[in-house]
CSV table of C-alpha atoms in Angstrom, one decimal:
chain,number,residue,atom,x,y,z
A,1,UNK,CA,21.7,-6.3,-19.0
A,2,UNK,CA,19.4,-9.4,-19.1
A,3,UNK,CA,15.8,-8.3,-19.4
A,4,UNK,CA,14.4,-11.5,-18.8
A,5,UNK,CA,12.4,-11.9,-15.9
A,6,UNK,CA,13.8,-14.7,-14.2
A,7,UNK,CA,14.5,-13.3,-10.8
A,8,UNK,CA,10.8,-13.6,-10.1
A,9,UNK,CA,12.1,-16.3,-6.8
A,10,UNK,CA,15.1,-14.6,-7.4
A,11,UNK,CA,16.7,-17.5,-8.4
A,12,UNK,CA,18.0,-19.1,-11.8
A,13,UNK,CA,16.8,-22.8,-10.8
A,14,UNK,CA,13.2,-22.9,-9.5
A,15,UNK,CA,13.2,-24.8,-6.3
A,16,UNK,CA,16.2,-23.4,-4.7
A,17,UNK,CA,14.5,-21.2,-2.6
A,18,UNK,CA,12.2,-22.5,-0.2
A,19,UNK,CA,9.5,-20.1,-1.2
A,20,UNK,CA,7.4,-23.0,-3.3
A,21,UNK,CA,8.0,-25.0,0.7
A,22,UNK,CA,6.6,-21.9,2.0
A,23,UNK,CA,2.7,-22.1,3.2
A,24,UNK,CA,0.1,-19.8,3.2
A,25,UNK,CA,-0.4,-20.3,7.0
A,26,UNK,CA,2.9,-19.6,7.1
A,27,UNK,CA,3.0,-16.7,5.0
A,28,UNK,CA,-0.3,-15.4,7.4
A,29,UNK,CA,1.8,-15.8,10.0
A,30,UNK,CA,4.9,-14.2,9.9
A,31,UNK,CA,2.3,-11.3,8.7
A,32,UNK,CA,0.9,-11.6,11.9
A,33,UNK,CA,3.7,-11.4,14.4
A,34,UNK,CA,4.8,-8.5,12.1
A,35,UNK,CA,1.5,-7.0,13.1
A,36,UNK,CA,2.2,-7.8,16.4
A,37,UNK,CA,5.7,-6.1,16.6
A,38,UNK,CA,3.8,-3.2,15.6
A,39,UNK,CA,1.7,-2.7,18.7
A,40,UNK,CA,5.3,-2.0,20.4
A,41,UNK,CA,6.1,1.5,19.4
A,42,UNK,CA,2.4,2.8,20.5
A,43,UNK,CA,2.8,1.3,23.6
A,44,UNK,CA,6.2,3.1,24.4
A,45,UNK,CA,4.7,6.2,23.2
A,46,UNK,CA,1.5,5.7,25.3
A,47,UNK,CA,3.8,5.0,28.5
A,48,UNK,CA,6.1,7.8,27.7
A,49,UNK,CA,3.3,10.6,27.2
A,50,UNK,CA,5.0,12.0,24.4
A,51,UNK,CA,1.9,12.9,22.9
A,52,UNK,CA,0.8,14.9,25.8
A,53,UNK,CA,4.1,16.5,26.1
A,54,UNK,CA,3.5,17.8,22.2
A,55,UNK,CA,0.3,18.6,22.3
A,56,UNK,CA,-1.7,18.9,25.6
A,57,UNK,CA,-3.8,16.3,27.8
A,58,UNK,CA,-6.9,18.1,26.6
A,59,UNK,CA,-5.9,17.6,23.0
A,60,UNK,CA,-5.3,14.1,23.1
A,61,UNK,CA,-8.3,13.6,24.9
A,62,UNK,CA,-10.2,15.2,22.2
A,63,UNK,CA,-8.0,13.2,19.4
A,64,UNK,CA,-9.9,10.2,21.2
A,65,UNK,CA,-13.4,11.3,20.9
A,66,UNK,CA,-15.0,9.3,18.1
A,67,UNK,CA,-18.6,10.6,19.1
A,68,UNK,CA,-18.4,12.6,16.0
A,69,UNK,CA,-15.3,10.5,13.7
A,70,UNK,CA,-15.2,13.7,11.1
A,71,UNK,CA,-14.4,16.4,13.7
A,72,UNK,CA,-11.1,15.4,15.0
A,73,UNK,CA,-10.0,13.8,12.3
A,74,UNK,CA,-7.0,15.6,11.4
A,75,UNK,CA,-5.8,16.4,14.7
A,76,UNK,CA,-5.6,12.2,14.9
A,77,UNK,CA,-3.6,12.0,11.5
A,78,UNK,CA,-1.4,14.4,13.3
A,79,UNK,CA,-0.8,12.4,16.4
A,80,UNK,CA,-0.7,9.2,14.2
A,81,UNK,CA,2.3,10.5,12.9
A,82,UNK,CA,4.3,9.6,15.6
A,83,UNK,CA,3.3,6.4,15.8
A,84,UNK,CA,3.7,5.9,12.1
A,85,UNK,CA,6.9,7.8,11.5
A,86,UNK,CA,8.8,5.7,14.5
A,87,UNK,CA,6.8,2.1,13.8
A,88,UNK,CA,7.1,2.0,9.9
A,89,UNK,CA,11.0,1.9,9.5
A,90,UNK,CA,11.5,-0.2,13.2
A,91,UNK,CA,9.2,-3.2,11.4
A,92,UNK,CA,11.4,-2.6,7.9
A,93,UNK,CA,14.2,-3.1,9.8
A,94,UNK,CA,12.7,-6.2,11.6
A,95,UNK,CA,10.6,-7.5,8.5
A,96,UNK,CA,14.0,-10.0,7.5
A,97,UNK,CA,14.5,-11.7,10.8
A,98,UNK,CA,11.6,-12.2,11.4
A,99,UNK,CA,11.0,-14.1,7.8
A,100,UNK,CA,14.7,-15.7,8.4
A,101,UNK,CA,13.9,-17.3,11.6
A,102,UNK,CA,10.1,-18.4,10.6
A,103,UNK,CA,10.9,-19.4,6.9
A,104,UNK,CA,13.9,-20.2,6.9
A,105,UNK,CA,14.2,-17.9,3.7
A,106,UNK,CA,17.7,-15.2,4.2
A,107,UNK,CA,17.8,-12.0,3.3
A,108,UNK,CA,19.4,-13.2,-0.4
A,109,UNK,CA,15.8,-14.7,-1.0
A,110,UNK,CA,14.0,-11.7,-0.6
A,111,UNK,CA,16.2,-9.6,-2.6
A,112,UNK,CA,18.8,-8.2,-0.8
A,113,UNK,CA,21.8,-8.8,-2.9
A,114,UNK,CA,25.8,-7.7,-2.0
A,115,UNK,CA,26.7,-7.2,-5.5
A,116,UNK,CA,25.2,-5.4,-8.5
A,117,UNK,CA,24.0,-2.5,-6.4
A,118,UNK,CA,24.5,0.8,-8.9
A,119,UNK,CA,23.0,-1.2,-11.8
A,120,UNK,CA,20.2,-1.8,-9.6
A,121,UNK,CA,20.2,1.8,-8.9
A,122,UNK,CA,20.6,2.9,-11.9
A,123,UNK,CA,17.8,0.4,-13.7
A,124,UNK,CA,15.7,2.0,-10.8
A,125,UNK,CA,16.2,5.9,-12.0
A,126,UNK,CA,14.9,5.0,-15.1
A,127,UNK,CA,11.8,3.0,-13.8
A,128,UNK,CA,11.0,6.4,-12.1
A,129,UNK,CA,11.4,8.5,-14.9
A,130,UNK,CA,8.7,6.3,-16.9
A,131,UNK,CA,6.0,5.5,-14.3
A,132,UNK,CA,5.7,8.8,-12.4
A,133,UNK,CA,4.2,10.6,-15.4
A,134,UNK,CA,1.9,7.3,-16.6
A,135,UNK,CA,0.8,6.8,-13.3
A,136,UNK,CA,-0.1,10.7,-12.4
A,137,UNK,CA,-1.8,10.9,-16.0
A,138,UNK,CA,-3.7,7.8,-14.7
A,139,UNK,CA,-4.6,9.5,-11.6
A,140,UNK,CA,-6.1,12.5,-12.9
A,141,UNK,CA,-8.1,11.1,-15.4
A,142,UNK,CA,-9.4,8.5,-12.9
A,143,UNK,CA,-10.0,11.7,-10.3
A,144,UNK,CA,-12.0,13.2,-13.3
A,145,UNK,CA,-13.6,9.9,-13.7
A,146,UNK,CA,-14.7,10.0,-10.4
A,147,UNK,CA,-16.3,13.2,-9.9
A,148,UNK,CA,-18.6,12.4,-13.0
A,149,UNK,CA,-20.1,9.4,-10.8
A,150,UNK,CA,-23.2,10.0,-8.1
A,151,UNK,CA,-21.6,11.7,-4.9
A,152,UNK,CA,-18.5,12.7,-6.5
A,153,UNK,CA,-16.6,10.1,-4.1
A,154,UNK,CA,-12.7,11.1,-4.3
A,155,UNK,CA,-11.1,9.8,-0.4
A,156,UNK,CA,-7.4,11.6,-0.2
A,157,UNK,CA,-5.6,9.8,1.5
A,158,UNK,CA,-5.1,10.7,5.0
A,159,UNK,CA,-1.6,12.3,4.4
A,160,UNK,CA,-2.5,14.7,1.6
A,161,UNK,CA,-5.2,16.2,4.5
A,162,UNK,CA,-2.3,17.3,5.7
A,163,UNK,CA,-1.6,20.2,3.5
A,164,UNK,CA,-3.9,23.1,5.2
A,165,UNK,CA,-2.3,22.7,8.6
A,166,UNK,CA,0.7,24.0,10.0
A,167,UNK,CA,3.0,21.1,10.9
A,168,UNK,CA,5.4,20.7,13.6
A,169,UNK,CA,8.9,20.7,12.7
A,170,UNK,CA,9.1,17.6,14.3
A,171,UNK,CA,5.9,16.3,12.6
A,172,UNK,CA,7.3,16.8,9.3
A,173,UNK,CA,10.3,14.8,10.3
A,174,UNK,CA,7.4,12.1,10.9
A,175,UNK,CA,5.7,12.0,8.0
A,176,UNK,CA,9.2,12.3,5.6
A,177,UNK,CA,10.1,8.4,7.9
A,178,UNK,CA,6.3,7.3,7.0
A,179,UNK,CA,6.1,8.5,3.4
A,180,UNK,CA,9.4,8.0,2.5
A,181,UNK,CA,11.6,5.7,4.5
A,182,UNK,CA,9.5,3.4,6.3
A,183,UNK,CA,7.0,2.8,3.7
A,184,UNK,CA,8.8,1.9,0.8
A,185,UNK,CA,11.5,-0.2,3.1
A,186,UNK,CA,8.7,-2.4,4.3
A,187,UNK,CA,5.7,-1.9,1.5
A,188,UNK,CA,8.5,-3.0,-1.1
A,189,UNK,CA,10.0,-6.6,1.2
A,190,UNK,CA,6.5,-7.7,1.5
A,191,UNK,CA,5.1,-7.1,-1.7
A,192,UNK,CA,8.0,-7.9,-4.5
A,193,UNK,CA,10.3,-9.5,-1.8
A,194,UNK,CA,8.5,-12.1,-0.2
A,195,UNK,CA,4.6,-12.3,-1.8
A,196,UNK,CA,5.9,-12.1,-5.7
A,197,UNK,CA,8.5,-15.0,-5.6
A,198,UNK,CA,6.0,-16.5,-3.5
A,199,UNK,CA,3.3,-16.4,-6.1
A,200,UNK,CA,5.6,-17.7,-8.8
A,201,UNK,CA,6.3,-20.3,-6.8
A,202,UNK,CA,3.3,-21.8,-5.7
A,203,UNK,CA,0.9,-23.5,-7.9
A,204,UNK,CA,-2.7,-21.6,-6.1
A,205,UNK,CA,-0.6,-18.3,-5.4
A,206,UNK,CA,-2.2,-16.5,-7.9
A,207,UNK,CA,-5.4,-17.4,-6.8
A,208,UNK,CA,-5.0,-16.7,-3.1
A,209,UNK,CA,-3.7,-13.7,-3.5
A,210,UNK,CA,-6.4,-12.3,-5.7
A,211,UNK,CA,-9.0,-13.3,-3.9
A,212,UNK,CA,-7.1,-11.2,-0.8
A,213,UNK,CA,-7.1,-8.4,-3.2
A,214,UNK,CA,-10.5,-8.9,-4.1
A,215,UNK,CA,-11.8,-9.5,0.0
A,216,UNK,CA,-10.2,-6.0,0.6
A,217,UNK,CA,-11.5,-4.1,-2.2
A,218,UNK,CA,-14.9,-5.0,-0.4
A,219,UNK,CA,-13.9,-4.7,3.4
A,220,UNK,CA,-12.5,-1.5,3.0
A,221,UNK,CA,-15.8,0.2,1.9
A,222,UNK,CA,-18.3,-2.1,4.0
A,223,UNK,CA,-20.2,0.6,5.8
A,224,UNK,CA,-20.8,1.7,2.1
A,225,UNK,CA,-22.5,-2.1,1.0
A,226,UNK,CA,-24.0,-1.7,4.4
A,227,UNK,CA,-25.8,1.5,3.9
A,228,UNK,CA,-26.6,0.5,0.5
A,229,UNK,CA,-28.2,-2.4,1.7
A,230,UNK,CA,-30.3,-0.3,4.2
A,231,UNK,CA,-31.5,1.6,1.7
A,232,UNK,CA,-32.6,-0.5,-0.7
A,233,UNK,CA,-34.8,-2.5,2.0
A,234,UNK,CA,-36.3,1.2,3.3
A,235,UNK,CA,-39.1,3.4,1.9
A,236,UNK,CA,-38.5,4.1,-1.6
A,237,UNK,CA,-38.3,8.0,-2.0
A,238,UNK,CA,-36.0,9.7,-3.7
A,239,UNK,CA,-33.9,11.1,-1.1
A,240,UNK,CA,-33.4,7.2,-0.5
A,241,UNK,CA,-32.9,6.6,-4.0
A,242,UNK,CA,-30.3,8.7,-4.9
A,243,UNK,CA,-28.3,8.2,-1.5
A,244,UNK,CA,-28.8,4.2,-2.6
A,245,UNK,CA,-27.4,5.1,-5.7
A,246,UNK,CA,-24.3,6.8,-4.0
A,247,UNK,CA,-23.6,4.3,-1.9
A,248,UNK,CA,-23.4,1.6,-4.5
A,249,UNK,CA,-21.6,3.6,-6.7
A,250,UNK,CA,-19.1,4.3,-3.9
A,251,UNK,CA,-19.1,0.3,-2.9
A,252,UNK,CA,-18.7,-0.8,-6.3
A,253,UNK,CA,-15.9,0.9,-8.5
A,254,UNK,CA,-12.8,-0.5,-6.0
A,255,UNK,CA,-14.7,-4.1,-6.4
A,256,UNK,CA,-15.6,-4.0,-10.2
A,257,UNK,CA,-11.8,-2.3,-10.7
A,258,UNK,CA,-10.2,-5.9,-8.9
A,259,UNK,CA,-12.8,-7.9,-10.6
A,260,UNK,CA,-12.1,-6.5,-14.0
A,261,UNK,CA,-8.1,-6.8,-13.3
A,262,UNK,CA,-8.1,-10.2,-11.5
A,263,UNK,CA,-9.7,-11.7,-15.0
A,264,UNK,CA,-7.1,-10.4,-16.5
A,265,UNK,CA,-4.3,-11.6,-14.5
A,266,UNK,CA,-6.1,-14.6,-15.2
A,267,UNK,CA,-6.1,-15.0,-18.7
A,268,UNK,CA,-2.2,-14.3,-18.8
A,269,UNK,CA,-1.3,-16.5,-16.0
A,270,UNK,CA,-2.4,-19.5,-18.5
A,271,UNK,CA,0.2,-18.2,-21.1
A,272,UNK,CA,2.8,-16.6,-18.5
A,273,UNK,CA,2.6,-17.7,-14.6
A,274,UNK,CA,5.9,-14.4,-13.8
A,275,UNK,CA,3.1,-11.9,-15.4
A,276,UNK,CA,0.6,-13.0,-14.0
A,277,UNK,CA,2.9,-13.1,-10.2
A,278,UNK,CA,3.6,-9.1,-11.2
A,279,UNK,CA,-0.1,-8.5,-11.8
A,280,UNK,CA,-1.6,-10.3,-8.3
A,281,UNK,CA,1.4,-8.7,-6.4
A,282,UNK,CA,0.3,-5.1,-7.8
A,283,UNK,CA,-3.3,-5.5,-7.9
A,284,UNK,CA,-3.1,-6.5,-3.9
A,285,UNK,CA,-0.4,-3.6,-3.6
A,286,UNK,CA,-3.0,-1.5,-5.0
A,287,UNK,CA,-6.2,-2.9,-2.3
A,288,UNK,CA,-4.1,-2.1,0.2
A,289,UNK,CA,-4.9,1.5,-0.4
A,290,UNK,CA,-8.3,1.1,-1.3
A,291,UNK,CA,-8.9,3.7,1.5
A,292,UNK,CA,-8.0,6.6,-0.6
A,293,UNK,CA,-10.1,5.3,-4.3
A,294,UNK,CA,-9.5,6.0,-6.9
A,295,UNK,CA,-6.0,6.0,-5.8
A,296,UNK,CA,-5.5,2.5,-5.9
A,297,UNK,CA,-5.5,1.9,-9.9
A,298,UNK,CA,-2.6,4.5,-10.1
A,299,UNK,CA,-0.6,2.4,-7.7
A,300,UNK,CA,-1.7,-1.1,-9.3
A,301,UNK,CA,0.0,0.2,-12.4
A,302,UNK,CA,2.9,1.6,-10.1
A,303,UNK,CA,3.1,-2.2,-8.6
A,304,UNK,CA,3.1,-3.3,-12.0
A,305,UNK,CA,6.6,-1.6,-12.6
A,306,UNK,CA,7.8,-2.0,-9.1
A,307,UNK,CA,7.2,-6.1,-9.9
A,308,UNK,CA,9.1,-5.8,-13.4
A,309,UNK,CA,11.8,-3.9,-12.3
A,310,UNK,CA,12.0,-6.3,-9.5
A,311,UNK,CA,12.3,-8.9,-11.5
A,312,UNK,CA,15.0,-7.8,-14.3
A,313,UNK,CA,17.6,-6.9,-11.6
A,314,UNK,CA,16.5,-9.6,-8.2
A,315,UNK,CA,17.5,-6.8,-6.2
A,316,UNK,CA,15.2,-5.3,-3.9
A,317,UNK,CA,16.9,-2.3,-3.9
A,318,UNK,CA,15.3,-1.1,-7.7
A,319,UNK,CA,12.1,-1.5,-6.5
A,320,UNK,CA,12.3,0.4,-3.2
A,321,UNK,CA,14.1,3.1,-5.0
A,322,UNK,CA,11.5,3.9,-7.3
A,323,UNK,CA,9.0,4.3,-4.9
A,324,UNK,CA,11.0,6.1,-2.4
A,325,UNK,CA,11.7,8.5,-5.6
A,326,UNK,CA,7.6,8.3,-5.8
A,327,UNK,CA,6.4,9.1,-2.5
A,328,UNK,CA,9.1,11.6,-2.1
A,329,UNK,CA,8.0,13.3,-4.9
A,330,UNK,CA,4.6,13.4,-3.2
A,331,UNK,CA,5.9,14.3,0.3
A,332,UNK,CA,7.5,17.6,-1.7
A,333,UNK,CA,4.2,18.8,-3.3
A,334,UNK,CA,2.9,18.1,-0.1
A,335,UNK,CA,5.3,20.4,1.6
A,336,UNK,CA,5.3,23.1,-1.4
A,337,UNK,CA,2.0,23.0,-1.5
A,338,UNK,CA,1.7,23.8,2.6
A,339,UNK,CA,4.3,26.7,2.1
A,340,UNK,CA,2.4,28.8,-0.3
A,341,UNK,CA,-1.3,28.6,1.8
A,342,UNK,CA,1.5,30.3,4.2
């Protein structure tokens, strides 16, 4: 097996794939309609009331009420289910026509291969067997980390609040097609099929897409930078102090985290541009989840071995087999863990 990493634009001659002809306003854009696409499934479950034939009128009334976001919370993760679970694997499924038709890329370009599938497999197994105890190890002692800091700030991520409740048979169905299918299908032909190769190929894509990493590690905890910035004008007590210093401390771990690893991606993309293509695709992988910190330096190191495995085999199948294995061995604590609270 070659373990170079030559399949970065999956490709043996660089330039035969359109990706270095391939803009970032183009890039933005198929994005876009993608997003787009995605308002379709709400709206056929807003016009068929299937969430009121599951739950109740008066339930999905209250789901609505954001006078008080923390009180319904859950029963909107719930309902959002549905809307995940059915729109997740509809845009994986849609994700390559509409990058064919705009890009002119095929689904060869972005990793879909005919041959060489059980070696792809195969190469994927073994990926799974070495990140998911590095990455949990990670985790914990980042968890640990964590609740050493002011406030104690550790956000599950909405799933995982998931485990005290009683699911629906039909809402477990729903979160297996999030978590598991339609995740990893479309998580895994953005990120290492389209934006890695992408990266390689572009002279500023390592730039760009850091600084994307680097926006969302700050967007994402806003109201935090805002209430910091609040308190830091008010009276200064120490009831202001110490929620200042919560706040801050809140705001600034995701952002000193991308800071600290965009340097570094730096600094090997003078020696080696395909690392340094790995390391932007992960670190943004890893932003996108900045909701549920400290999560997201687990799963930068997880995109780290999704982009290498990508890039030994060119098959997009390795990469969304390790984290289907990943999130399905999440989605079975998950479930374990829900059967013995009874």
């Amino acid at each position: 097996m070659n373990d170079s990493l030559d399949h970065l634009t999956n490709s043996p001659f660089t330039g035969k794939t359109g990706f270095e002809n391939l803009s970032p306003a183009k890039v933005t854009l198929c994005l876009l309609l993608l997003l787009l696409a995605a308002s379709f499934i709400p709206f056929v479950i807003q016009k068929s009331n299937l969430l009121e034939n599951q739950y109740g009128a008066e339930m999905v009334a209250k789901s609505k009420d954001y006078s008080d976001p923390e009180e319904f919370k859950v029963l909107r993760v719930r309902m959002n289910l549905w809307t995940s679970g059915l729109t997740l694997p509809f845009l994986a499924l849609l994700f390559p026509l509409i990058i064919s038709n705009y890009t002119g890329l095929n689904k060869s370009d972005l990793g879909w291969k005919n041959t060489g599938l059980i070696p792809s497999i195969k190469q994927g197994f073994t990926w799974l067997i070495i990140l998911v105890p590095i990455v949990y190890i990670l985790q914990f002692f980042m968890v640990k980390i964590q609740l050493l800091l002011p406030g104690e700030h550790v956000a599950d991520h909405p799933l995982t609040q998931l485990a005290d409740q009683k699911l629906l048979a039909l809402e477990w169905v729903m979160l297996f097609f999030t978590a598991v299918v339609g995740g990893p299908l479309l998580e895994e032909q953005i990120f290492r099929g389209l934006i890695q190769p992408w990266i390689m190929a572009k002279k500023s894509g390592v730039l760009i897409t850091i600084s994307c990493a680097i926006f969302l590690s700050v967007f994402q905890f806003s109201a935090d930078w805002y209430k910091a910035l609040t308190l830091s004008l008010g009276d200064e007590s120490i009831e202001n102090a110490s929620l200042f210093l919560i706040h801050i401390t809140k705001a600034l771990g995701p952002l000193l985290f991308s800071l600290l690893v965009s340097a570094l991606i730096f600094i090997i993309n003078r020696k080696n541009k395909s690392h340094a293509a790995i390391g932007a695709t992960a670190l943004l992988f890893g932003m996108i989840h900045a909701f549920a910190w400290p999560s997201p330096v687990g799963l930068t190191l997880l995109g780290v071995g999704l982009g290498i495995a990508f890039a030994k085999t060119g098959n997009i199948v390795t990469p969304i087999f390790i984290h289907v294995g990943f999130n399905f061995l999440a989605f079975g604590m998950l479930l374990i863990q829900t059967v013995i609270k009874g």
